[in-house]
XYZ file of C-alpha atoms in Angstrom:
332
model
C -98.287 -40.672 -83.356
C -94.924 -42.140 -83.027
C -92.419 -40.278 -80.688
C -89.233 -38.736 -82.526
C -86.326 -41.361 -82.581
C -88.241 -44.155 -81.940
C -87.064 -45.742 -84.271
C -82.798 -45.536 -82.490
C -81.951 -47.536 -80.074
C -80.060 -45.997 -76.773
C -78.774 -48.721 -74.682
C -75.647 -48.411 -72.142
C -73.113 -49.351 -74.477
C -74.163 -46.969 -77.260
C -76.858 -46.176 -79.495
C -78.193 -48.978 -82.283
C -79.738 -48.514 -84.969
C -81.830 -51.450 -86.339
C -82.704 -50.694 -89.618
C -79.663 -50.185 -90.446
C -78.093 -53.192 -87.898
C -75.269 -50.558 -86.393
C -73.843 -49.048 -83.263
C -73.240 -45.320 -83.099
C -70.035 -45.057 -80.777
C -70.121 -48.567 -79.220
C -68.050 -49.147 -76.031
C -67.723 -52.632 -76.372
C -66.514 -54.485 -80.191
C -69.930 -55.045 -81.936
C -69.692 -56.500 -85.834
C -70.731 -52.558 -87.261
C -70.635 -49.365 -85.941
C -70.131 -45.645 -86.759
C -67.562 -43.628 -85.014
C -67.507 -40.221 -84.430
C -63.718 -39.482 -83.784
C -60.952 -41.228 -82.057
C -61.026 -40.225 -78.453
C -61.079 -43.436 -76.628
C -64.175 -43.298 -75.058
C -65.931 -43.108 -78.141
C -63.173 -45.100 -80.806
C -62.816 -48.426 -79.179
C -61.036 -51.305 -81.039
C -62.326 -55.057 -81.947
C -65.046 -53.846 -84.171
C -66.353 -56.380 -87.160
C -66.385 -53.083 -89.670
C -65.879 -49.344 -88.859
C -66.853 -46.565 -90.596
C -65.727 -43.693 -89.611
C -63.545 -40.177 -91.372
C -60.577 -41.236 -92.679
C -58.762 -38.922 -89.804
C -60.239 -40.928 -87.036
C -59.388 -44.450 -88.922
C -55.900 -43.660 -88.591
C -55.975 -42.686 -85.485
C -57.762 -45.749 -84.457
C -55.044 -47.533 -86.495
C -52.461 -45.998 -84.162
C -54.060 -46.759 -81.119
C -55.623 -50.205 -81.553
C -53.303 -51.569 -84.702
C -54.613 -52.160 -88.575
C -58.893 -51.734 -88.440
C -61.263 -53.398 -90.746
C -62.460 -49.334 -91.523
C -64.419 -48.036 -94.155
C -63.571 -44.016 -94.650
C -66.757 -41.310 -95.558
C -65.758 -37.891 -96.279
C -67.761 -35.117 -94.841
C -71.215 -34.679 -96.894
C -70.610 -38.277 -98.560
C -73.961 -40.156 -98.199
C -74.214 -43.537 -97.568
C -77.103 -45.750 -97.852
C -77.352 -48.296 -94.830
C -80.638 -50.697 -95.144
C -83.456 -48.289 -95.272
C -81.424 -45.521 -93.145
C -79.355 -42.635 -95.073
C -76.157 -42.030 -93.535
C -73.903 -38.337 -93.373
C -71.104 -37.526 -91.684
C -70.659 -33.575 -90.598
C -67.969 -31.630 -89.049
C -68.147 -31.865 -85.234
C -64.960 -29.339 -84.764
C -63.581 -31.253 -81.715
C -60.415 -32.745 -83.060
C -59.476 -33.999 -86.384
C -61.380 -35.619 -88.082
C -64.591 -35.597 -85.897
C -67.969 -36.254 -86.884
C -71.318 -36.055 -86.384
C -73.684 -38.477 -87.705
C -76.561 -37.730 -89.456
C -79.423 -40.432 -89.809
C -82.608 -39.835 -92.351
C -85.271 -42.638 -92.293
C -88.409 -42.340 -93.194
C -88.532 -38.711 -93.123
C -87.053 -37.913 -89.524
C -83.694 -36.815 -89.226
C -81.477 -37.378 -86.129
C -77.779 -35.825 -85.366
C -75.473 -37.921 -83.221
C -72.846 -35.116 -82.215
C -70.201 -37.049 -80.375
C -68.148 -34.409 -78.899
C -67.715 -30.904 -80.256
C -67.004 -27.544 -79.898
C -67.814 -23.999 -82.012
C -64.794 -22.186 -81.282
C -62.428 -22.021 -84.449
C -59.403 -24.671 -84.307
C -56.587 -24.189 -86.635
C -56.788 -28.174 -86.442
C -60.085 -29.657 -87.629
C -62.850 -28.785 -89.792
C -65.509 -26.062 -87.749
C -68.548 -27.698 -86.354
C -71.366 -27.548 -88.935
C -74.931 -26.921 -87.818
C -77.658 -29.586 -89.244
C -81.232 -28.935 -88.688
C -82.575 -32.031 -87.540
C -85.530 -33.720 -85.560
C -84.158 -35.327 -82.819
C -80.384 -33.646 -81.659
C -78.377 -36.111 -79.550
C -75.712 -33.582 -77.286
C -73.351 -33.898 -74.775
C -73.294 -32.168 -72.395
C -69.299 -32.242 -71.137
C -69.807 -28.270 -69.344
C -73.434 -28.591 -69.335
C -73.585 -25.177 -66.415
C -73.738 -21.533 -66.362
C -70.564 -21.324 -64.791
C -68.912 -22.517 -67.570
C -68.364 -19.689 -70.064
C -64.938 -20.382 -71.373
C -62.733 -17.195 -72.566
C -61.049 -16.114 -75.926
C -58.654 -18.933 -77.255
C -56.012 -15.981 -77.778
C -56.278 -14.683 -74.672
C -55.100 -17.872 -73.063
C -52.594 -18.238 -75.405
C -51.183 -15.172 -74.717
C -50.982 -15.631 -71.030
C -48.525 -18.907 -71.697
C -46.461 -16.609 -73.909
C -46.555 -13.306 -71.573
C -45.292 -16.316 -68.903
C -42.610 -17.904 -70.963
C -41.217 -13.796 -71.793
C -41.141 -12.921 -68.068
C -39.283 -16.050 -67.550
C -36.493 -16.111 -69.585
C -34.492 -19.067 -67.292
C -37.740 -21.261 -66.789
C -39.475 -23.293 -68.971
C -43.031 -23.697 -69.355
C -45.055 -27.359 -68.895
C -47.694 -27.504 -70.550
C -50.134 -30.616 -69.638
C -52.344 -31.084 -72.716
C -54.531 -33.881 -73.958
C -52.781 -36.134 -76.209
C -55.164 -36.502 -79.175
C -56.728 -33.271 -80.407
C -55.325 -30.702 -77.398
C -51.776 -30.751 -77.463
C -51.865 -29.961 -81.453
C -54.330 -27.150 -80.915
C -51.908 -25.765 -78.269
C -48.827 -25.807 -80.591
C -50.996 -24.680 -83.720
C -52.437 -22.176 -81.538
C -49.246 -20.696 -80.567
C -48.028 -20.998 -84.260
C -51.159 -18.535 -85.018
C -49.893 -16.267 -82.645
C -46.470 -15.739 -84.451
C -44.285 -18.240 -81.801
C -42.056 -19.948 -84.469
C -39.286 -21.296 -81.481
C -38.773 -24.771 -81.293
C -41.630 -26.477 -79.086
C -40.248 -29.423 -77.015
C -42.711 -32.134 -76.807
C -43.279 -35.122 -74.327
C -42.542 -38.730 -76.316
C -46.095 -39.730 -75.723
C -46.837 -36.875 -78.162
C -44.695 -37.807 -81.189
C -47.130 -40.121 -82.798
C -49.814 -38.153 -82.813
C -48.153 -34.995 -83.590
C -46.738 -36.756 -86.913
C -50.490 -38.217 -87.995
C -51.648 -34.428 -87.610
C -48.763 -33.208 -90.192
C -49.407 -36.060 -92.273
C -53.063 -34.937 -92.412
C -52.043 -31.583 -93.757
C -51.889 -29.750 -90.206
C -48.771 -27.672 -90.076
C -46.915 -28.133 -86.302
C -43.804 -26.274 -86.645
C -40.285 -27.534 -85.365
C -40.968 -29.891 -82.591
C -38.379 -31.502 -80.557
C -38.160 -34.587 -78.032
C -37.880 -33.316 -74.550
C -35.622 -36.358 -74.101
C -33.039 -35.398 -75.896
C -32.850 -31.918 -75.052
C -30.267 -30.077 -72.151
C -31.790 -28.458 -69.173
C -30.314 -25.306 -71.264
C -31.665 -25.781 -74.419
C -34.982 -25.790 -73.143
C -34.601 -22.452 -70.912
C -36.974 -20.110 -72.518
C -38.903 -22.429 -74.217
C -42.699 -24.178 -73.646
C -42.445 -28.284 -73.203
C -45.770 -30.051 -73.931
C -46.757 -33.008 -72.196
C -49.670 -35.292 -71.275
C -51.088 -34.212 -67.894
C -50.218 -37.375 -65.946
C -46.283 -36.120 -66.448
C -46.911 -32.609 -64.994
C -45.479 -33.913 -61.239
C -43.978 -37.121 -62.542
C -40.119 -37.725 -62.504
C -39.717 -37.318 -66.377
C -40.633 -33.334 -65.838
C -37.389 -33.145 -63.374
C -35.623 -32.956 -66.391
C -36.782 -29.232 -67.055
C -35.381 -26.450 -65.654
C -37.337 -24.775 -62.890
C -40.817 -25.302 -65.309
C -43.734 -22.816 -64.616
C -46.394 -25.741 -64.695
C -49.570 -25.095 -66.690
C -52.655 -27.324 -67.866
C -54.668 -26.733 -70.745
C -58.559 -27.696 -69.716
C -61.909 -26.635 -69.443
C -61.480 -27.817 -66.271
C -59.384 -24.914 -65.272
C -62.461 -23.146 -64.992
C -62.761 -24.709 -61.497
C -59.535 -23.217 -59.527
C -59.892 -26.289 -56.659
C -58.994 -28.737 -60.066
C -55.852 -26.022 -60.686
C -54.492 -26.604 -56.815
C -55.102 -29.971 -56.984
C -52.924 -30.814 -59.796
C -50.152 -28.051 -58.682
C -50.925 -26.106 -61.231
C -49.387 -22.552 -61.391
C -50.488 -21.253 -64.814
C -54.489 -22.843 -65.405
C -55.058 -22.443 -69.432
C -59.030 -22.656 -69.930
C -58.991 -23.914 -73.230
C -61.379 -26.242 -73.983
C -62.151 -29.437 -76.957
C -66.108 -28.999 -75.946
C -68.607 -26.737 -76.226
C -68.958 -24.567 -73.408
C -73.171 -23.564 -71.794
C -73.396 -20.356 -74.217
C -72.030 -22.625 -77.044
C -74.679 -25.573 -76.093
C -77.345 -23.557 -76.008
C -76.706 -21.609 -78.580
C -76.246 -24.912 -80.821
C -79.970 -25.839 -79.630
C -81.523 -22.399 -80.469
C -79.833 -22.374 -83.835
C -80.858 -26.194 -84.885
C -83.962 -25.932 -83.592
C -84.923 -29.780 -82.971
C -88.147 -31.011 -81.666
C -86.154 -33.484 -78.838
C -82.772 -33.287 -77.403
C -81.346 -35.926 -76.104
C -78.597 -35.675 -73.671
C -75.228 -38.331 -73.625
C -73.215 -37.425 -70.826
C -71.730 -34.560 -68.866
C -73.853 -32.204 -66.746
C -77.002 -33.544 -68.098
C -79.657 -32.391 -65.960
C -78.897 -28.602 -66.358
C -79.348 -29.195 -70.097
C -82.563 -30.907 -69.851
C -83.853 -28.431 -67.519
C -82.878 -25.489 -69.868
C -84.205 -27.580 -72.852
C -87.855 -28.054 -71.187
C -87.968 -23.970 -70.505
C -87.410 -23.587 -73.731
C -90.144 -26.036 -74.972
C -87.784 -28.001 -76.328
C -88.581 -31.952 -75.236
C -85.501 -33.664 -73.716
C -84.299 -36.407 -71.198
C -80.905 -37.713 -70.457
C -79.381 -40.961 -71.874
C -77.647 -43.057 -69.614
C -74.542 -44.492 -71.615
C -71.949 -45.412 -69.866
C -68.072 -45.114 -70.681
C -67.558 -41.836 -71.442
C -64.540 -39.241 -69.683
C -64.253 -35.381 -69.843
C -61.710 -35.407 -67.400
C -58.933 -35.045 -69.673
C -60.310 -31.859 -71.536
């Protein structure tokens, strides 16, 4: 008998699929491959033909210039040599995927990235019973059990109240995080003016044109110390101690991470207000994800792999750990 997924290819650069001659996720250009959203180390550029959701094309477009894409809406099934082809809701930023391969009566689910909390800014993960589930594994331990989204969001705004003459710097991702923090706080009833880091802009305006409502958002640049007293200033984390944030007024610094889980990463980044607020899905989420879809493998990608094996085999679920290269959680 034939072991499940024998039939994918894993290899260091990705995952190929010969029957249907493509590359799931490819980190260097091959002539086809399947993306599953538009983080870098997953969407990389000088690809023959993409196909990918029509989110992640354009932001592939913004990053890399004009792509030689093909866009698939969620459920749309394509037929790729003797392989069927679906793309599902992955939840981790817009327009994120997972990819769903049939052939010859096996099903396997490439995840990508993704999370199961609710995002005001992408479609909710979407759980596929399948043979063979391909995870990452991005906070892959027990100790990571991340808190309520509102919760965290109502820290930054107790801060920015009890600090009427500061500001507050927010260092967020800046695809897929720095939108959920502004939406986020929109949910919450802020409606102020959010001051955003130039880096930001592009993105910020492919998210409204996408039908995800920002709010007022202002450059930082162009903005008085005063003016932005009272107010939250979102940036990408490698400006939290850089010169450009000398132009706030005495900001309260915060990050927006998983990563703030671990309080050494909050000191070593000078971080005064750590936001756990995470893109990925946290050890209950993972776990839960496996219980609920029930495959008869699980293969791991990257991240804390060997915890996730090692929870997988107690659970009589078979599993082993891929060993792609190319991927980064740090910026979570």
């Amino acid at each position: 008998m034939t072991r499940p997924g024998s039939w994918i290819e894993p290899h260091a650069e990705g995952i190929y699929v010969p029957a249907a001659d493509i590359w799931i996720d490819p980190s260097t250009p091959k002539p086809r491959a399947l993306v599953t959203h538009g983080h870098a180390d997953h969407a990389r550029g000088g690809h023959g033909e993409v196909w990918a959701t029509r989110e992640t094309l354009a932001i592939m477009e913004v990053r890399y210039g004009a792509q030689p894409g093909i866009a698939v809406g969620y459920g749309e099934r394509l037929a790729m040599g003797s392989v069927d082809v679906t793309f599902a809701p992955a939840g981790h930023v817009l327009g994120s995927a997972q990819i769903v391969l049939d052939h010859r009566g096996e099903r396997i689910v490439v995840s990508g990235d993704y999370k199961r909390r609710p995002d005001p800014t992408c479609a909710p993960f979407e759980p596929v019973p399948c043979d063979v589930f391909i995870t990452e594994a991005t906070f892959g331990l027990p100790v990571f059990r991340h808190p309520e989204t509102h919760d965290e969001i109502d820290k930054l705004l107790a801060a920015l109240r009890a600090n009427p003459e500061r500001s507050v710097l927010v260092g967020a991702y800046a695809l897929g995080k720095a939108q959920r923090v502004i939406a986020e706080l929109r949910a919450l009833g802020h409606a102020d003016p959010i001051y955003i880091h130039g880096a930001l802009q592009t993105l910020c305006d492919l998210y409204e044109a996408h039908g995800v409502r920002l709010g007022e958002l202002r450059p930082a640049t162009d903005a008085s110390k005063d003016e932005m007293r009272g107010a939250i200033v979102i940036a990408p984390p490698s400006a939290l101690n850089d010169r450009w944030s000398r132009r706030l007024p005495d900001p309260i610094t915060a990050m927006a991470s998983g990563w703030m889980r671990v309080r050494q990463r909050a000191v070593q980044r000078g971080v005064e207000l750590p936001l756990i607020l995470s893109d990925h899905a946290d050890w209950d989420e993972l776990t839960r994800t496996l219980t609920e879809i029930a495959p008869r493998e699980v293969w791991v990608t990257h991240g804390r792999e060997d915890a996730l094996v090692h929870w997988c085999q107690t659970h009589q679920i078979k599993a082993r750990a891929l060993d792609l290269a190319g991927y980064d959680d740090e910026d979570d």
